[in-house]
Amino acid sequence: MKEATGELDMTVIVAILVAALASFFYFQIWPKIGQSQNTDCQKAVCDKDSLTDDGYVQCKVEDDGSTKDVLCKYKG
């Protein structure tokens, strides 16, 4: 019985660690990734003729002398 209790304890510890790592990613890392995309879209020059069916347009952003393509939500 002690072995089963020990395995259950380890399972609970692992579940708590996985939940902690998932919440860290969701609340700390993911918003920074999304914020970078939003900042790029604010500075972008978009071609309204490239509007897709799901509401996105192809845009170009100049960053440190280089140009990169981004997909931004069409705002009208």
CSV table of N, CA, C and O in Angstrom, one decimal:
chain,number,residue,atom,x,y,z
A,1,MET,N,0.8,-1.2,0.0
A,1,MET,CA,0.0,0.0,0.0
A,1,MET,C,0.9,1.3,0.0
A,1,MET,O,0.5,2.2,-0.6
A,2,LYS,N,2.0,1.2,0.7
A,2,LYS,CA,2.9,2.4,0.7
A,2,LYS,C,3.4,2.7,-0.7
A,2,LYS,O,3.6,3.9,-1.0
A,3,GLU,N,3.7,1.7,-1.5
A,3,GLU,CA,4.2,1.9,-2.9
A,3,GLU,C,3.1,2.6,-3.7
A,3,GLU,O,3.4,3.6,-4.5
A,4,ALA,N,1.9,2.3,-3.6
A,4,ALA,CA,0.8,2.9,-4.3
A,4,ALA,C,0.6,4.4,-3.9
A,4,ALA,O,0.4,5.2,-4.7
A,5,THR,N,0.8,4.6,-2.6
A,5,THR,CA,0.7,6.0,-2.1
A,5,THR,C,1.8,6.8,-2.6
A,5,THR,O,1.6,8.0,-3.0
A,6,GLY,N,3.0,6.3,-2.7
A,6,GLY,CA,4.2,7.0,-3.2
A,6,GLY,C,4.0,7.3,-4.6
A,6,GLY,O,4.4,8.4,-5.1
A,7,GLU,N,3.5,6.4,-5.4
A,7,GLU,CA,3.3,6.7,-6.9
A,7,GLU,C,2.2,7.7,-7.1
A,7,GLU,O,2.3,8.6,-8.0
A,8,LEU,N,1.2,7.7,-6.2
A,8,LEU,CA,0.2,8.7,-6.3
A,8,LEU,C,0.7,10.1,-6.0
A,8,LEU,O,0.4,11.1,-6.7
A,9,ASP,N,1.6,10.2,-5.0
A,9,ASP,CA,2.2,11.4,-4.6
A,9,ASP,C,3.0,12.0,-5.8
A,9,ASP,O,3.0,13.2,-6.1
A,10,MET,N,3.8,11.1,-6.4
A,10,MET,CA,4.6,11.6,-7.5
A,10,MET,C,3.8,12.0,-8.7
A,10,MET,O,4.1,13.0,-9.4
A,11,THR,N,2.7,11.4,-8.9
A,11,THR,CA,1.7,11.8,-10.0
A,11,THR,C,1.2,13.1,-9.7
A,11,THR,O,1.1,14.0,-10.6
A,12,VAL,N,0.8,13.4,-8.5
A,12,VAL,CA,0.3,14.7,-8.1
A,12,VAL,C,1.3,15.8,-8.3
A,12,VAL,O,1.1,16.9,-8.8
A,13,ILE,N,2.5,15.5,-7.9
A,13,ILE,CA,3.6,16.5,-8.0
A,13,ILE,C,3.9,16.8,-9.5
A,13,ILE,O,4.1,17.9,-9.9
A,14,VAL,N,3.9,15.7,-10.3
A,14,VAL,CA,4.2,16.0,-11.7
A,14,VAL,C,3.0,16.8,-12.4
A,14,VAL,O,3.3,17.7,-13.2
A,15,ALA,N,1.8,16.5,-12.0
A,15,ALA,CA,0.6,17.2,-12.5
A,15,ALA,C,0.7,18.7,-12.1
A,15,ALA,O,0.4,19.6,-12.9
A,16,ILE,N,1.1,19.0,-10.9
A,16,ILE,CA,1.2,20.3,-10.4
A,16,ILE,C,2.4,21.1,-11.2
A,16,ILE,O,2.2,22.2,-11.6
A,17,LEU,N,3.5,20.4,-11.4
A,17,LEU,CA,4.6,21.0,-12.2
A,17,LEU,C,4.2,21.3,-13.6
A,17,LEU,O,4.5,22.4,-14.1
A,18,VAL,N,3.5,20.4,-14.2
A,18,VAL,CA,3.1,20.6,-15.6
A,18,VAL,C,2.1,21.8,-15.7
A,18,VAL,O,2.2,22.6,-16.6
A,19,ALA,N,1.2,21.8,-14.7
A,19,ALA,CA,0.2,23.0,-14.7
A,19,ALA,C,1.0,24.3,-14.5
A,19,ALA,O,0.6,25.3,-15.1
A,20,ALA,N,2.0,24.3,-13.6
A,20,ALA,CA,2.7,25.5,-13.3
A,20,ALA,C,3.5,26.0,-14.6
A,20,ALA,O,3.5,27.2,-14.9
A,21,LEU,N,4.1,25.0,-15.3
A,21,LEU,CA,4.8,25.4,-16.5
A,21,LEU,C,3.9,25.9,-17.6
A,21,LEU,O,4.2,26.8,-18.3
A,22,ALA,N,2.7,25.2,-17.7
A,22,ALA,CA,1.7,25.6,-18.7
A,22,ALA,C,1.2,27.0,-18.4
A,22,ALA,O,1.1,27.9,-19.3
A,23,SER,N,0.9,27.3,-17.2
A,23,SER,CA,0.4,28.7,-16.8
A,23,SER,C,1.5,29.7,-17.0
A,23,SER,O,1.2,30.8,-17.5
A,24,PHE,N,2.8,29.4,-16.7
A,24,PHE,CA,3.9,30.3,-17.0
A,24,PHE,C,4.0,30.7,-18.5
A,24,PHE,O,4.1,31.8,-18.8
A,25,PHE,N,3.9,29.7,-19.3
A,25,PHE,CA,3.9,29.9,-20.7
A,25,PHE,C,2.8,30.7,-21.2
A,25,PHE,O,2.9,31.7,-21.9
A,26,TYR,N,1.6,30.4,-20.7
A,26,TYR,CA,0.3,31.1,-21.1
A,26,TYR,C,0.3,32.5,-20.7
A,26,TYR,O,-0.1,33.4,-21.5
A,27,PHE,N,0.7,32.8,-19.5
A,27,PHE,CA,0.6,34.2,-19.0
A,27,PHE,C,1.9,35.0,-19.1
A,27,PHE,O,1.8,36.3,-19.1
A,28,GLN,N,3.0,34.4,-19.3
A,28,GLN,CA,4.3,35.2,-19.5
A,28,GLN,C,4.8,35.3,-20.9
A,28,GLN,O,5.2,36.3,-21.4
A,29,ILE,N,4.9,34.1,-21.5
A,29,ILE,CA,5.6,34.0,-22.8
A,29,ILE,C,4.6,34.4,-23.9
A,29,ILE,O,4.9,35.2,-24.8
A,30,TRP,N,3.4,33.8,-24.0
A,30,TRP,CA,2.5,34.0,-25.1
A,30,TRP,C,2.1,35.4,-25.3
A,30,TRP,O,2.0,35.9,-26.4
A,31,PRO,N,1.8,36.2,-24.3
A,31,PRO,CA,1.5,37.6,-24.5
A,31,PRO,C,2.6,38.4,-25.2
A,31,PRO,O,2.3,39.3,-26.0
A,32,LYS,N,3.8,38.1,-24.8
A,32,LYS,CA,4.9,38.8,-25.4
A,32,LYS,C,5.0,38.5,-26.9
A,32,LYS,O,5.4,39.3,-27.7
A,33,ILE,N,4.7,37.3,-27.3
A,33,ILE,CA,4.8,36.9,-28.7
A,33,ILE,C,3.6,37.6,-29.4
A,33,ILE,O,3.9,38.2,-30.5
A,34,GLY,N,2.4,37.7,-28.9
A,34,GLY,CA,1.3,38.4,-29.5
A,34,GLY,C,1.5,39.9,-29.5
A,34,GLY,O,1.1,40.5,-30.5
A,35,GLN,N,2.2,40.4,-28.5
A,35,GLN,CA,2.4,41.8,-28.5
A,35,GLN,C,3.4,42.2,-29.6
A,35,GLN,O,3.3,43.3,-30.2
A,36,SER,N,4.4,41.4,-29.9
A,36,SER,CA,5.3,41.7,-31.0
A,36,SER,C,4.6,41.7,-32.3
A,36,SER,O,4.9,42.6,-33.1
A,37,GLN,N,3.7,40.8,-32.5
A,37,GLN,CA,2.9,40.8,-33.8
A,37,GLN,C,2.0,42.0,-33.9
A,37,GLN,O,2.0,42.6,-34.9
A,38,ASN,N,1.4,42.4,-32.8
A,38,ASN,CA,0.5,43.6,-32.8
A,38,ASN,C,1.4,44.9,-33.1
A,38,ASN,O,0.9,45.8,-33.8
A,39,THR,N,2.6,45.0,-32.5
A,39,THR,CA,3.4,46.1,-32.7
A,39,THR,C,3.9,46.2,-34.2
A,39,THR,O,3.9,47.2,-34.8
A,40,ASP,N,4.2,45.0,-34.8
A,40,ASP,CA,4.6,45.0,-36.2
A,40,ASP,C,3.4,45.4,-37.1
A,40,ASP,O,3.6,46.2,-38.0
A,41,CYS,N,2.2,45.0,-36.7
A,41,CYS,CA,1.0,45.4,-37.5
A,41,CYS,C,0.7,46.9,-37.4
A,41,CYS,O,0.2,47.5,-38.4
A,42,GLN,N,1.0,47.5,-36.3
A,42,GLN,CA,0.8,48.9,-36.2
A,42,GLN,C,1.8,49.8,-37.0
A,42,GLN,O,1.4,50.8,-37.5
A,43,LYS,N,3.0,49.2,-37.3
A,43,LYS,CA,4.0,49.9,-38.1
A,43,LYS,C,3.9,49.5,-39.5
A,43,LYS,O,4.7,50.1,-40.3
A,44,ALA,N,3.1,48.6,-39.9
A,44,ALA,CA,3.2,48.0,-41.2
A,44,ALA,C,2.5,48.8,-42.3
A,44,ALA,O,1.6,49.6,-42.0
A,45,VAL,N,2.9,48.6,-43.5
A,45,VAL,CA,2.2,49.1,-44.7
A,45,VAL,C,1.5,48.0,-45.4
A,45,VAL,O,2.2,47.0,-45.8
A,46,CYS,N,0.2,48.0,-45.4
A,46,CYS,CA,-0.6,46.9,-45.9
A,46,CYS,C,-1.2,47.1,-47.3
A,46,CYS,O,-1.5,48.3,-47.7
A,47,ASP,N,-1.4,46.0,-48.0
A,47,ASP,CA,-2.0,46.1,-49.3
A,47,ASP,C,-3.4,45.6,-49.2
A,47,ASP,O,-3.6,44.4,-49.0
A,48,LYS,N,-4.4,46.5,-49.3
A,48,LYS,CA,-5.8,46.1,-49.0
A,48,LYS,C,-6.3,45.1,-50.1
A,48,LYS,O,-7.3,44.4,-49.9
A,49,ASP,N,-5.6,45.1,-51.3
A,49,ASP,CA,-6.0,44.2,-52.3
A,49,ASP,C,-5.7,42.7,-52.0
A,49,ASP,O,-6.2,41.8,-52.6
A,50,SER,N,-4.9,42.5,-51.0
A,50,SER,CA,-4.5,41.1,-50.6
A,50,SER,C,-5.4,40.6,-49.5
A,50,SER,O,-5.0,39.6,-48.8
A,51,LEU,N,-6.6,41.1,-49.3
A,51,LEU,CA,-7.5,40.7,-48.3
A,51,LEU,C,-7.9,39.3,-48.5
A,51,LEU,O,-8.4,38.9,-49.6
A,52,THR,N,-7.8,38.5,-47.5
A,52,THR,CA,-8.2,37.1,-47.6
A,52,THR,C,-9.6,36.9,-47.0
A,52,THR,O,-10.2,37.8,-46.5
A,53,ASP,N,-10.2,35.7,-47.2
A,53,ASP,CA,-11.5,35.4,-46.8
A,53,ASP,C,-11.7,35.5,-45.3
A,53,ASP,O,-12.8,35.7,-44.8
A,54,ASP,N,-10.6,35.2,-44.5
A,54,ASP,CA,-10.7,35.2,-43.1
A,54,ASP,C,-10.3,36.6,-42.5
A,54,ASP,O,-10.2,36.7,-41.3
A,55,GLY,N,-10.2,37.6,-43.3
A,55,GLY,CA,-10.0,39.0,-42.8
A,55,GLY,C,-8.6,39.4,-42.5
A,55,GLY,O,-8.4,40.4,-41.7
A,56,TYR,N,-7.6,38.8,-43.1
A,56,TYR,CA,-6.2,39.2,-43.0
A,56,TYR,C,-5.7,39.8,-44.3
A,56,TYR,O,-6.2,39.5,-45.4
A,57,VAL,N,-4.7,40.7,-44.1
A,57,VAL,CA,-4.0,41.3,-45.3
A,57,VAL,C,-2.5,41.1,-45.2
A,57,VAL,O,-2.0,41.0,-44.1
A,58,GLN,N,-1.9,41.0,-46.3
A,58,GLN,CA,-0.4,40.9,-46.4
A,58,GLN,C,0.2,42.3,-46.2
A,58,GLN,O,-0.2,43.2,-46.9
A,59,CYS,N,1.1,42.4,-45.2
A,59,CYS,CA,1.7,43.7,-44.9
A,59,CYS,C,3.3,43.6,-45.0
A,59,CYS,O,3.8,42.5,-44.8
A,60,LYS,N,3.9,44.7,-45.1
A,60,LYS,CA,5.4,44.8,-45.0
A,60,LYS,C,5.8,45.7,-43.9
A,60,LYS,O,5.2,46.8,-43.7
A,61,VAL,N,6.8,45.3,-43.2
A,61,VAL,CA,7.3,46.1,-42.0
A,61,VAL,C,8.8,46.2,-42.3
A,61,VAL,O,9.6,45.3,-42.5
A,62,GLU,N,9.3,47.5,-42.2
A,62,GLU,CA,10.7,47.8,-42.3
A,62,GLU,C,11.3,47.8,-40.9
A,62,GLU,O,10.8,48.5,-40.0
A,63,ASP,N,12.3,47.0,-40.7
A,63,ASP,CA,12.9,46.9,-39.3
A,63,ASP,C,14.5,46.8,-39.5
A,63,ASP,O,15.0,45.9,-40.0
A,64,ASP,N,15.1,47.9,-39.1
A,64,ASP,CA,16.6,48.0,-39.1
A,64,ASP,C,17.1,47.8,-40.5
A,64,ASP,O,18.1,47.1,-40.8
A,65,GLY,N,16.5,48.4,-41.5
A,65,GLY,CA,16.9,48.4,-42.9
A,65,GLY,C,16.4,47.2,-43.6
A,65,GLY,O,16.6,47.1,-44.9
A,66,SER,N,15.9,46.2,-43.0
A,66,SER,CA,15.4,45.0,-43.7
A,66,SER,C,13.8,45.0,-43.7
A,66,SER,O,13.2,45.7,-42.9
A,67,THR,N,13.3,44.4,-44.7
A,67,THR,CA,11.8,44.3,-44.8
A,67,THR,C,11.4,42.9,-44.5
A,67,THR,O,11.9,41.9,-45.1
A,68,LYS,N,10.3,42.8,-43.7
A,68,LYS,CA,9.7,41.4,-43.5
A,68,LYS,C,8.2,41.5,-43.8
A,68,LYS,O,7.6,42.5,-43.6
A,69,ASP,N,7.7,40.4,-44.2
A,69,ASP,CA,6.3,40.2,-44.5
A,69,ASP,C,5.6,39.7,-43.2
A,69,ASP,O,6.0,38.8,-42.6
A,70,VAL,N,4.4,40.3,-42.9
A,70,VAL,CA,3.6,39.9,-41.8
A,70,VAL,C,2.2,39.8,-42.3
A,70,VAL,O,1.8,40.5,-43.3
A,71,LEU,N,1.4,39.0,-41.6
A,71,LEU,CA,-0.1,38.9,-41.9
A,71,LEU,C,-0.8,39.6,-40.8
A,71,LEU,O,-0.6,39.2,-39.6
A,72,CYS,N,-1.6,40.6,-41.1
A,72,CYS,CA,-2.3,41.4,-40.1
A,72,CYS,C,-3.8,41.4,-40.3
A,72,CYS,O,-4.3,41.2,-41.4
A,73,LYS,N,-4.5,41.6,-39.2
A,73,LYS,CA,-6.0,41.7,-39.3
A,73,LYS,C,-6.4,43.0,-40.0
A,73,LYS,O,-5.8,44.0,-39.7
A,74,TYR,N,-7.3,42.8,-41.0
A,74,TYR,CA,-7.7,44.0,-41.7
A,74,TYR,C,-8.6,44.9,-40.9
A,74,TYR,O,-9.6,44.4,-40.3
A,75,LYS,N,-8.3,46.2,-40.8
A,75,LYS,CA,-9.1,47.1,-40.0
A,75,LYS,C,-9.9,48.1,-40.7
A,75,LYS,O,-10.5,49.0,-40.2
A,76,GLY,N,-9.9,48.0,-42.0
A,76,GLY,CA,-10.8,48.8,-42.8
A,76,GLY,C,-10.2,50.0,-43.4
A,76,GLY,O,-9.5,50.8,-43.2
